[in-house]
PDB file of C-alpha atoms and ligand atoms in Angstrom:
ATOM      1  CA  MET A1393      -2.980 -23.125   7.481  1.00 44.00           C
ATOM      2  CA  ASN A1394      -4.094 -25.045   5.150  1.00 47.00           C
ATOM      3  CA  ASN A1395      -3.326 -22.921   1.792  1.00 64.00           C
ATOM      4  CA  ALA A1396      -7.151 -22.570   0.566  1.00 65.00           C
ATOM      5  CA  ASN A1397      -7.189 -19.768   2.743  1.00 87.00           C
ATOM      6  CA  ILE A1398      -4.302 -18.300   1.783  1.00 93.00           C
ATOM      7  CA  LYS A1399      -6.328 -15.501  -0.506  1.00 97.00           C
ATOM      8  CA  PRO A1400      -3.344 -12.708  -0.798  1.00 97.00           C
ATOM      9  CA  ALA A1401      -5.312  -8.611  -1.641  1.00 98.00           C
ATOM     10  CA  ILE A1402      -3.500  -6.607  -2.829  1.00 98.00           C
ATOM     11  CA  ILE A1403      -4.218  -2.883  -3.266  1.00 98.00           C
ATOM     12  CA  ALA A1404      -3.523  -1.338  -6.127  1.00 96.00           C
ATOM     13  CA  GLY A1405      -1.909   2.275  -6.443  1.00 95.00           C
ATOM     14  CA  SER A1406      -1.667   4.906  -8.662  1.00 93.00           C
ATOM     15  CA  GLY A1407      -0.371   4.525 -12.267  1.00 92.00           C
ATOM     16  CA  LEU A1408      -1.541   1.073 -11.049  1.00 94.00           C
ATOM     17  CA  LEU A1409      -5.027  -0.080 -12.146  1.00 93.00           C
ATOM     18  CA  THR A1410      -5.466  -2.523 -13.614  1.00 91.00           C
ATOM     19  CA  MET A1411      -3.323  -6.680 -14.063  1.00 95.00           C
ATOM     20  CA  PRO A1412      -3.961  -7.891 -17.661  1.00 95.00           C
ATOM     21  CA  GLU A1413      -2.058 -11.737 -16.167  1.00 96.00           C
ATOM     22  CA  LEU A1414      -5.105 -11.022 -13.510  1.00 96.00           C
ATOM     23  CA  LEU A1415      -7.748 -13.655 -14.056  1.00 97.00           C
ATOM     24  CA  ILE A1416     -11.543 -11.443 -12.777  1.00 97.00           C
ATOM     25  CA  ASP A1417     -13.450 -14.233 -11.634  1.00 97.00           C
ATOM     26  CA  GLU A1418     -15.641 -11.988  -9.784  1.00 97.00           C
ATOM     27  CA  ALA A1419     -16.126  -8.110  -9.402  1.00 98.00           C
ATOM     28  CA  VAL A1420     -18.036  -7.417  -5.347  1.00 98.00           C
ATOM     29  CA  THR A1421     -19.375  -4.024  -4.300  1.00 98.00           C
ATOM     30  CA  VAL A1422     -19.069  -4.747  -1.104  1.00 98.00           C
ATOM     31  CA  ASP A1423     -21.267  -2.886   1.947  1.00 97.00           C
ATOM     32  CA  THR A1424     -18.941  -1.669   4.983  1.00 98.00           C
ATOM     33  CA  PRO A1425     -20.091  -1.264   8.143  1.00 96.00           C
ATOM     34  CA  TRP A1426     -17.753   1.892   7.749  1.00 96.00           C
ATOM     35  CA  GLY A1427     -19.439   2.920   3.709  1.00 97.00           C
ATOM     36  CA  GLU A1428     -18.213   2.194   0.860  1.00 98.00           C
ATOM     37  CA  PRO A1429     -15.175   1.150  -0.435  1.00 98.00           C
ATOM     38  CA  SER A1430     -13.973   3.177  -3.275  1.00 98.00           C
ATOM     39  CA  GLY A1431     -14.395   0.793  -6.159  1.00 97.00           C
ATOM     40  CA  PRO A1432     -15.094  -3.288  -6.525  1.00 98.00           C
ATOM     41  CA  VAL A1433     -13.593  -5.490  -4.903  1.00 98.00           C
ATOM     42  CA  TYR A1434     -12.100  -8.696  -7.646  1.00 98.00           C
ATOM     43  CA  ARG A1435     -11.825 -11.711  -6.955  1.00 98.00           C
ATOM     44  CA  GLY A1436      -9.968 -13.826  -9.324  1.00 97.00           C
ATOM     45  CA  ARG A1437      -6.199 -16.037 -10.455  1.00 97.00           C
ATOM     46  CA  LEU A1438      -3.287 -14.648 -10.812  1.00 96.00           C
ATOM     47  CA  ASN A1439      -0.584 -17.509 -10.658  1.00 92.00           C
ATOM     48  CA  GLY A1440      -1.840 -19.561 -10.208  1.00 90.00           C
ATOM     49  CA  VAL A1441      -2.886 -18.465  -6.795  1.00 95.00           C
ATOM     50  CA  GLU A1442      -6.976 -16.627  -5.584  1.00 96.00           C
ATOM     51  CA  VAL A1443      -6.595 -13.538  -4.908  1.00 97.00           C
ATOM     52  CA  LEU A1444      -8.164 -10.006  -4.219  1.00 98.00           C
ATOM     53  CA  PHE A1445      -7.851  -7.124  -6.308  1.00 98.00           C
ATOM     54  CA  MET A1446      -9.133  -3.788  -5.451  1.00 98.00           C
ATOM     55  CA  THR A1447      -7.888   0.539  -6.760  1.00 98.00           C
ATOM     56  CA  ARG A1448      -7.093   2.469  -3.574  1.00 98.00           C
ATOM     57  CA  HIS A1449      -8.122   5.113  -5.293  1.00 97.00           C
ATOM     58  CA  GLY A1450     -10.885   4.181  -7.254  1.00 95.00           C
ATOM     59  CA  ASP A1451     -10.433   2.690 -11.133  1.00 92.00           C
ATOM     60  CA  THR A1452     -11.126   5.936 -12.592  1.00 93.00           C
ATOM     61  CA  HIS A1453      -8.278   7.456 -10.420  1.00 92.00           C
ATOM     62  CA  ALA A1454     -11.126   9.433  -8.864  1.00 94.00           C
ATOM     63  CA  ILE A1455     -10.563   9.179  -5.604  1.00 97.00           C
ATOM     64  CA  PRO A1456      -7.221  11.797  -3.856  1.00 97.00           C
ATOM     65  CA  PRO A1457      -5.440  10.782  -1.368  1.00 98.00           C
ATOM     66  CA  HIS A1458      -7.398  12.551   1.689  1.00 98.00           C
ATOM     67  CA  LYS A1459     -10.764  10.688   1.229  1.00 98.00           C
ATOM     68  CA  VAL A1460     -10.232   7.545   0.354  1.00 98.00           C
ATOM     69  CA  ASN A1461     -12.914   5.438   2.662  1.00 98.00           C
ATOM     70  CA  TYR A1462      -9.784   3.298   3.744  1.00 98.00           C
ATOM     71  CA  ARG A1463     -11.339   1.371   7.071  1.00 98.00           C
ATOM     72  CA  ALA A1464     -14.428   0.503   4.540  1.00 98.00           C
ATOM     73  CA  ASN A1465     -10.615  -1.085   2.159  1.00 98.00           C
ATOM     74  CA  ILE A1466      -8.796  -2.939   4.063  1.00 98.00           C
ATOM     75  CA  ALA A1467     -13.222  -4.270   6.541  1.00 98.00           C
ATOM     76  CA  ALA A1468     -14.224  -5.107   2.316  1.00 98.00           C
ATOM     77  CA  LEU A1469     -11.353  -7.051   1.389  1.00 98.00           C
ATOM     78  CA  ALA A1470     -11.209  -8.934   5.605  1.00 98.00           C
ATOM     79  CA  GLN A1471     -14.610  -9.317   4.962  1.00 98.00           C
ATOM     80  CA  MET A1472     -13.557 -11.000   1.718  1.00 98.00           C
ATOM     81  CA  GLY A1473     -11.665 -13.501   3.040  1.00 97.00           C
ATOM     82  CA  ALA A1474      -8.153 -11.882   2.341  1.00 98.00           C
ATOM     83  CA  SER A1475      -5.633 -13.409   4.241  1.00 97.00           C
ATOM     84  CA  HIS A1476      -2.255 -11.014   3.275  1.00 97.00           C
ATOM     85  CA  LEU A1477      -1.915  -7.484   1.958  1.00 98.00           C
ATOM     86  CA  LEU A1478       0.077  -6.803  -0.528  1.00 98.00           C
ATOM     87  CA  ALA A1479       0.374  -2.481  -1.120  1.00 98.00           C
ATOM     88  CA  TYR A1480       1.545  -0.318  -4.244  1.00 98.00           C
ATOM     89  CA  ASN A1481       1.709   2.437  -3.183  1.00 98.00           C
ATOM     90  CA  ALA A1482       3.812   6.095  -5.919  1.00 98.00           C
ATOM     91  CA  VAL A1483       6.196   7.760  -3.195  1.00 98.00           C
ATOM     92  CA  GLY A1484       8.745  11.137  -3.882  1.00 98.00           C
ATOM     93  CA  GLY A1485      12.582   9.703  -3.342  1.00 98.00           C
ATOM     94  CA  ILE A1486      14.426  11.593  -0.282  1.00 98.00           C
ATOM     95  CA  GLY A1487      16.941   8.883   0.551  1.00 98.00           C
ATOM     96  CA  ALA A1488      20.512   9.150  -1.178  1.00 97.00           C
ATOM     97  CA  ASP A1489      19.297   5.879  -2.869  1.00 97.00           C
ATOM     98  CA  CYS A1490      16.021   6.185  -3.630  1.00 98.00           C
ATOM     99  CA  ALA A1491      16.345   7.656  -6.989  1.00 98.00           C
ATOM    100  CA  ALA A1492      13.050   8.475  -9.441  1.00 98.00           C
ATOM    101  CA  GLY A1493      12.520   4.798 -11.129  1.00 98.00           C
ATOM    102  CA  SER A1494      14.323   3.318  -7.476  1.00 98.00           C
ATOM    103  CA  LEU A1495      12.697   0.492  -5.717  1.00 98.00           C
ATOM    104  CA  LEU A1496      11.653   0.016  -1.256  1.00 98.00           C
ATOM    105  CA  VAL A1497      10.038  -2.396   0.776  1.00 98.00           C
ATOM    106  CA  ALA A1498       9.698   0.237   4.407  1.00 98.00           C
ATOM    107  CA  ASP A1499       9.638  -1.339   7.312  1.00 98.00           C
ATOM    108  CA  GLN A1500       9.362   2.094   9.218  1.00 98.00           C
ATOM    109  CA  ILE A1501       6.895   4.864   8.863  1.00 98.00           C
ATOM    110  CA  ILE A1502       5.479   8.030  10.014  1.00 98.00           C
ATOM    111  CA  ASP A1503       2.429  10.370   9.912  1.00 98.00           C
ATOM    112  CA  TYR A1504       2.199  13.590   9.448  1.00 98.00           C
ATOM    113  CA  THR A1505      -1.915  12.801   7.891  1.00 98.00           C
ATOM    114  CA  TRP A1506      -4.132  14.106  10.017  1.00 98.00           C
ATOM    115  CA  GLY A1507      -8.319  14.761   9.710  1.00 97.00           C
ATOM    116  CA  ARG A1508      -8.033  10.997   8.342  1.00 98.00           C
ATOM    117  CA  GLU A1509     -10.598   7.841   9.823  1.00 97.00           C
ATOM    118  CA  HIS A1510      -7.490   6.143  11.269  1.00 97.00           C
ATOM    119  CA  THR A1511      -8.936   3.625  13.065  1.00 97.00           C
ATOM    120  CA  TYR A1512     -11.585   1.743  14.342  1.00 97.00           C
ATOM    121  CA  TYR A1513     -11.372   1.139  18.277  1.00 96.00           C
ATOM    122  CA  ASP A1514     -13.724   4.297  18.107  1.00 92.00           C
ATOM    123  CA  GLY A1515     -14.791   4.423  20.914  1.00 92.00           C
ATOM    124  CA  GLY A1516     -19.697   3.549  21.602  1.00 89.00           C
ATOM    125  CA  GLU A1517     -19.549  -0.077  19.873  1.00 86.00           C
ATOM    126  CA  GLY A1518     -16.483  -0.141  18.172  1.00 86.00           C
ATOM    127  CA  GLY A1519     -14.330  -0.199  21.646  1.00 92.00           C
ATOM    128  CA  VAL A1520     -11.073   1.328  23.403  1.00 93.00           C
ATOM    129  CA  GLU A1521      -7.925  -0.696  21.663  1.00 94.00           C
ATOM    130  CA  HIS A1522      -4.113   0.512  21.217  1.00 96.00           C
ATOM    131  CA  ILE A1523      -2.704  -1.398  19.541  1.00 96.00           C
ATOM    132  CA  ASP A1524       0.721  -2.878  19.075  1.00 97.00           C
ATOM    133  CA  PHE A1525       2.032  -0.651  16.213  1.00 98.00           C
ATOM    134  CA  THR A1526       6.255  -0.646  16.744  1.00 98.00           C
ATOM    135  CA  SER A1527       7.389  -2.746  13.530  1.00 98.00           C
ATOM    136  CA  PRO A1528       3.670  -1.204  11.578  1.00 98.00           C
ATOM    137  CA  TYR A1529       4.639  -3.603   8.546  1.00 98.00           C
ATOM    138  CA  ASP A1530       4.924  -7.368   8.495  1.00 98.00           C
ATOM    139  CA  GLU A1531       8.186  -9.192   8.427  1.00 98.00           C
ATOM    140  CA  ALA A1532       7.562 -11.981   6.625  1.00 97.00           C
ATOM    141  CA  LEU A1533       5.452  -9.921   3.757  1.00 98.00           C
ATOM    142  CA  ARG A1534       7.687  -7.612   3.281  1.00 98.00           C
ATOM    143  CA  GLN A1535      10.669 -10.672   3.128  1.00 98.00           C
ATOM    144  CA  VAL A1536       7.826 -11.906   0.487  1.00 98.00           C
ATOM    145  CA  LEU A1537       7.732  -9.135  -1.517  1.00 98.00           C
ATOM    146  CA  ILE A1538      11.613  -8.821  -1.120  1.00 98.00           C
ATOM    147  CA  ASP A1539      11.754 -12.137  -2.398  1.00 98.00           C
ATOM    148  CA  ALA A1540       9.821 -11.541  -5.331  1.00 98.00           C
ATOM    149  CA  ALA A1541      11.984  -8.893  -6.394  1.00 98.00           C
ATOM    150  CA  ASP A1542      15.580 -10.670  -5.956  1.00 98.00           C
ATOM    151  CA  SER A1543      13.660 -13.988  -8.035  1.00 97.00           C
ATOM    152  CA  GLY A1544      12.813 -11.220 -10.546  1.00 97.00           C
ATOM    153  CA  GLY A1545      16.514  -9.791 -11.545  1.00 98.00           C
ATOM    154  CA  VAL A1546      15.178  -6.882  -9.796  1.00 98.00           C
ATOM    155  CA  THR A1547      16.958  -4.325  -7.340  1.00 98.00           C
ATOM    156  CA  ILE A1548      14.516  -3.628  -4.698  1.00 98.00           C
ATOM    157  CA  ILE A1549      15.746  -1.355  -1.125  1.00 98.00           C
ATOM    158  CA  SER A1550      14.835  -3.339   1.613  1.00 98.00           C
ATOM    159  CA  GLN A1551      14.000  -0.850   4.541  1.00 98.00           C
ATOM    160  CA  GLY A1552      13.125   2.667   4.638  1.00 98.00           C
ATOM    161  CA  VAL A1553      10.653   4.730   6.401  1.00 98.00           C
ATOM    162  CA  TYR A1554       8.036   5.712   4.488  1.00 98.00           C
ATOM    163  CA  GLY A1555       5.976   9.689   5.771  1.00 98.00           C
ATOM    164  CA  ALA A1556       3.207   9.454   4.707  1.00 98.00           C
ATOM    165  CA  THR A1557       1.242  13.061   4.350  1.00 98.00           C
ATOM    166  CA  GLN A1558      -1.683  14.474   3.614  1.00 98.00           C
ATOM    167  CA  GLY A1559      -2.081  15.758   0.247  1.00 97.00           C
ATOM    168  CA  PRO A1560      -3.053  16.131  -1.745  1.00 97.00           C
ATOM    169  CA  ARG A1561      -0.706  19.329  -2.833  1.00 98.00           C
ATOM    170  CA  LEU A1562       2.320  17.981  -2.706  1.00 98.00           C
ATOM    171  CA  GLU A1563       5.198  18.594   0.072  1.00 98.00           C
ATOM    172  CA  SER A1564       7.406  22.079  -0.143  1.00 98.00           C
ATOM    173  CA  ALA A1565      11.306  22.136   0.057  1.00 98.00           C
ATOM    174  CA  ALA A1566      11.334  22.814   3.674  1.00 98.00           C
ATOM    175  CA  GLU A1567       8.811  20.226   4.993  1.00 98.00           C
ATOM    176  CA  ILE A1568      11.447  17.050   2.585  1.00 98.00           C
ATOM    177  CA  THR A1569      13.943  18.918   4.607  1.00 98.00           C
ATOM    178  CA  ARG A1570      12.617  18.318   7.886  1.00 98.00           C
ATOM    179  CA  MET A1571      10.792  14.568   7.411  1.00 98.00           C
ATOM    180  CA  ALA A1572      14.468  13.489   5.909  1.00 98.00           C
ATOM    181  CA  ARG A1573      15.891  15.095   9.560  1.00 98.00           C
ATOM    182  CA  ASP A1574      12.678  12.689  10.992  1.00 98.00           C
ATOM    183  CA  GLY A1575      14.809  10.006   9.072  1.00 98.00           C
ATOM    184  CA  CYS A1576      12.450   9.859   5.887  1.00 98.00           C
ATOM    185  CA  HIS A1577      13.453   7.985   2.863  1.00 98.00           C
ATOM    186  CA  VAL A1578      10.420   8.128   1.005  1.00 98.00           C
ATOM    187  CA  VAL A1579       7.240  10.297   1.416  1.00 98.00           C
ATOM    188  CA  GLY A1580       3.564   8.891  -0.133  1.00 98.00           C
ATOM    189  CA  MET A1581       0.635  10.149   1.518  1.00 98.00           C
ATOM    190  CA  THR A1582      -1.683   6.854   0.876  1.00 98.00           C
ATOM    191  CA  GLY A1583       0.534   4.549   4.181  1.00 98.00           C
ATOM    192  CA  MET A1584      -1.469   6.191   6.231  1.00 98.00           C
ATOM    193  CA  PRO A1585      -3.632   4.968   7.484  1.00 98.00           C
ATOM    194  CA  GLU A1586      -3.853   1.707   5.003  1.00 98.00           C
ATOM    195  CA  VAL A1587      -0.943  -0.226   7.366  1.00 98.00           C
ATOM    196  CA  ALA A1588      -1.979   0.667  11.262  1.00 98.00           C
ATOM    197  CA  LEU A1589      -6.573  -0.049  10.426  1.00 98.00           C
ATOM    198  CA  ALA A1590      -4.510  -3.556   8.638  1.00 98.00           C
ATOM    199  CA  ARG A1591      -2.579  -4.443  11.914  1.00 98.00           C
ATOM    200  CA  GLU A1592      -5.890  -4.170  14.220  1.00 98.00           C
ATOM    201  CA  LYS A1593      -7.923  -6.289  11.629  1.00 97.00           C
ATOM    202  CA  ASN A1594      -4.998  -8.425  12.637  1.00 97.00           C
ATOM    203  CA  LEU A1595      -4.013  -8.748   8.596  1.00 98.00           C
ATOM    204  CA  PRO A1596      -0.173  -8.974   7.924  1.00 97.00           C
ATOM    205  CA  TYR A1597       0.830  -6.015   5.983  1.00 98.00           C
ATOM    206  CA  ALA A1598       3.834  -4.622   3.796  1.00 98.00           C
ATOM    207  CA  SER A1599       3.962  -2.653   0.419  1.00 98.00           C
ATOM    208  CA  LEU A1600       6.102  -2.129  -2.196  1.00 98.00           C
ATOM    209  CA  SER A1601       6.935   1.468  -3.580  1.00 98.00           C
ATOM    210  CA  LEU A1602       7.314   3.187  -6.617  1.00 98.00           C
ATOM    211  CA  VAL A1603       9.696   6.200  -5.916  1.00 98.00           C
ATOM    212  CA  VAL A1604       8.597   8.659  -9.186  1.00 98.00           C
ATOM    213  CA  ASN A1605      10.098  11.370  -8.416  1.00 98.00           C
ATOM    214  CA  PRO A1606      12.593  12.886  -6.617  1.00 98.00           C
ATOM    215  CA  ALA A1607      10.656  15.420  -3.159  1.00 98.00           C
ATOM    216  CA  ALA A1608      10.513  18.622  -3.096  1.00 98.00           C
ATOM    217  CA  GLY A1609      13.182  20.345  -3.103  1.00 97.00           C
ATOM    218  CA  LYS A1610      16.096  16.652  -3.730  1.00 97.00           C
ATOM    219  CA  ALA A1611      16.328  18.217  -7.810  1.00 95.00           C
ATOM    220  CA  SER A1612      16.308  21.198  -9.527  1.00 93.00           C
ATOM    221  CA  GLY A1613      12.903  22.745 -10.534  1.00 93.00           C
ATOM    222  CA  PRO A1614       9.002  21.777  -9.562  1.00 96.00           C
ATOM    223  CA  ILE A1615       7.968  18.372  -9.950  1.00 96.00           C
ATOM    224  CA  SER A1616       6.885  17.444 -13.022  1.00 93.00           C
ATOM    225  CA  MET A1617       4.079  15.168 -13.902  1.00 95.00           C
ATOM    226  CA  ALA A1618       5.216  14.163 -17.584  1.00 96.00           C
ATOM    227  CA  ASP A1619       8.333  12.637 -15.581  1.00 96.00           C
ATOM    228  CA  ILE A1620       6.471  10.633 -13.459  1.00 97.00           C
ATOM    229  CA  GLU A1621       4.101   9.580 -15.824  1.00 97.00           C
ATOM    230  CA  GLN A1622       7.554   8.655 -17.708  1.00 97.00           C
ATOM    231  CA  ILE A1623       8.422   6.904 -14.781  1.00 98.00           C
ATOM    232  CA  LEU A1624       5.332   5.249 -14.310  1.00 98.00           C
ATOM    233  CA  ASP A1625       5.468   4.112 -17.971  1.00 97.00           C
ATOM    234  CA  GLU A1626       8.268   2.257 -17.043  1.00 98.00           C
ATOM    235  CA  ARG A1627       8.346   0.456 -14.222  1.00 98.00           C
ATOM    236  CA  ILE A1628       4.823  -0.085 -13.407  1.00 98.00           C
ATOM    237  CA  PRO A1629       5.434  -3.998 -15.412  1.00 97.00           C
ATOM    238  CA  VAL A1630       8.328  -4.695 -12.912  1.00 98.00           C
ATOM    239  CA  VAL A1631       5.301  -3.789 -10.242  1.00 98.00           C
ATOM    240  CA  ARG A1632       3.751  -5.896 -11.410  1.00 98.00           C
ATOM    241  CA  GLY A1633       5.835  -8.878 -11.568  1.00 98.00           C
ATOM    242  CA  ILE A1634       7.021  -8.439  -8.534  1.00 98.00           C
ATOM    243  CA  ILE A1635       3.921  -8.404  -7.068  1.00 98.00           C
ATOM    244  CA  SER A1636       2.754 -11.858  -9.152  1.00 97.00           C
ATOM    245  CA  ARG A1637       5.481 -13.183  -8.099  1.00 97.00           C
ATOM    246  CA  ALA A1638       4.717 -12.287  -4.815  1.00 98.00           C
ATOM    247  CA  CYS A1639       1.767 -13.886  -4.447  1.00 97.00           C
ATOM    248  CA  ALA A1640       2.405 -17.405  -4.889  1.00 96.00           C
ATOM    249  CA  LEU A1641       5.730 -17.166  -2.348  1.00 97.00           C
ATOM    250  CA  VAL A1642       2.653 -16.078  -0.331  1.00 95.00           C
ATOM    251  CA  SER A1643       0.539 -19.515   0.121  1.00 84.00           C
ATOM    252  CA  ALA A1644       3.980 -20.678   1.300  1.00 79.00           C
ATOM    253  CA  LEU A1645       3.514 -18.472   4.019  1.00 78.00           C
ATOM    254  CA  PRO A1646       1.465 -18.721   7.519  1.00 63.00           C
ATOM    255  CA  ARG A1647      -1.803 -16.663   8.049  1.00 54.00           C
ATOM    256  CA  ALA A1648      -0.762 -14.737  11.407  1.00 51.00           C
ATOM    257  CA  THR A1649       1.981 -13.934  10.675  1.00 48.00           C
ATOM    258  CA  CYS A1650       2.551 -10.540  13.355  1.00 43.00           C
TER     259      CYS A1650
HETATM  260  N1  HPA B3087       5.075  13.580  -2.229  1.00 60.27           N
HETATM  261  C1  HPA B3087       4.097  12.942  -1.694  1.00 60.27           C
HETATM  262  N2  HPA B3087       3.577  12.226  -1.767  1.00 60.27           N
HETATM  263  C2  HPA B3087       4.439  11.743  -3.104  1.00 60.27           C
HETATM  264  C3  HPA B3087       5.504  11.804  -4.172  1.00 60.27           C
HETATM  265  C4  HPA B3087       6.435  12.796  -3.053  1.00 60.27           C
HETATM  266  O1  HPA B3087       6.474  13.792  -3.833  1.00 60.27           O
HETATM  267  N3  HPA B3087       4.998  11.300  -4.869  1.00 60.27           N
HETATM  268  C5  HPA B3087       3.805  10.790  -4.734  1.00 60.27           C
HETATM  269  N4  HPA B3087       3.838  10.205  -4.395  1.00 60.27           N
END
């Protein structure tokens, strides 16, 4: 495949509203058959690569996880010619290794969300299809994120199960105990249906998770928003570095890696 067709798209989550190192050429308001995306899709250059960038919760972080129009977001990026989707999510840590500040690239997901528009194959004109979801994340793209962390000397947990909850409230301690029993290592509110929709569009997708708090019941007392803000302040520059290096590494990948 010609590198001209490689166009990684970054889906940015909590704490990451802008990337100053992204040189923006245009902001595009994209119409999709699924309604309005969370905001404009920015086209620009990052680390020498043409990329797309959008914020999952909108540019002012006004859209809660259960109201994000995931179908429109993925469709908008596909319409803009995205070849690979690199997502960033803030999460709570469940696994013993997942202390606040850790970074993880999930290889599996369990969906606890409900009531979200979660498929393009909704019957009628959309048709009926059952995509394979055995390995929800694209393995080559996951490796890109891991290599991008390694090459920057950043420690990263290279696999784990992301438990996707409905939000916007955080979980009870008992819910987290159940999720730990289910095998979840981290918990977040935005992993689904995003990764499934990417698979339906045949777009390779991988996600970088930043643990911003111990999940409910994993530390003494309630979850502190001030502590979350502090972790975001400290670690978002590291996240930006990984994503930026990952965009350069994506250039070496074929498009159809699913
Ligand atoms: N639970 C769910 N989503 C989250 C959390 C959490 O503890 N932290 C950040 N996003």
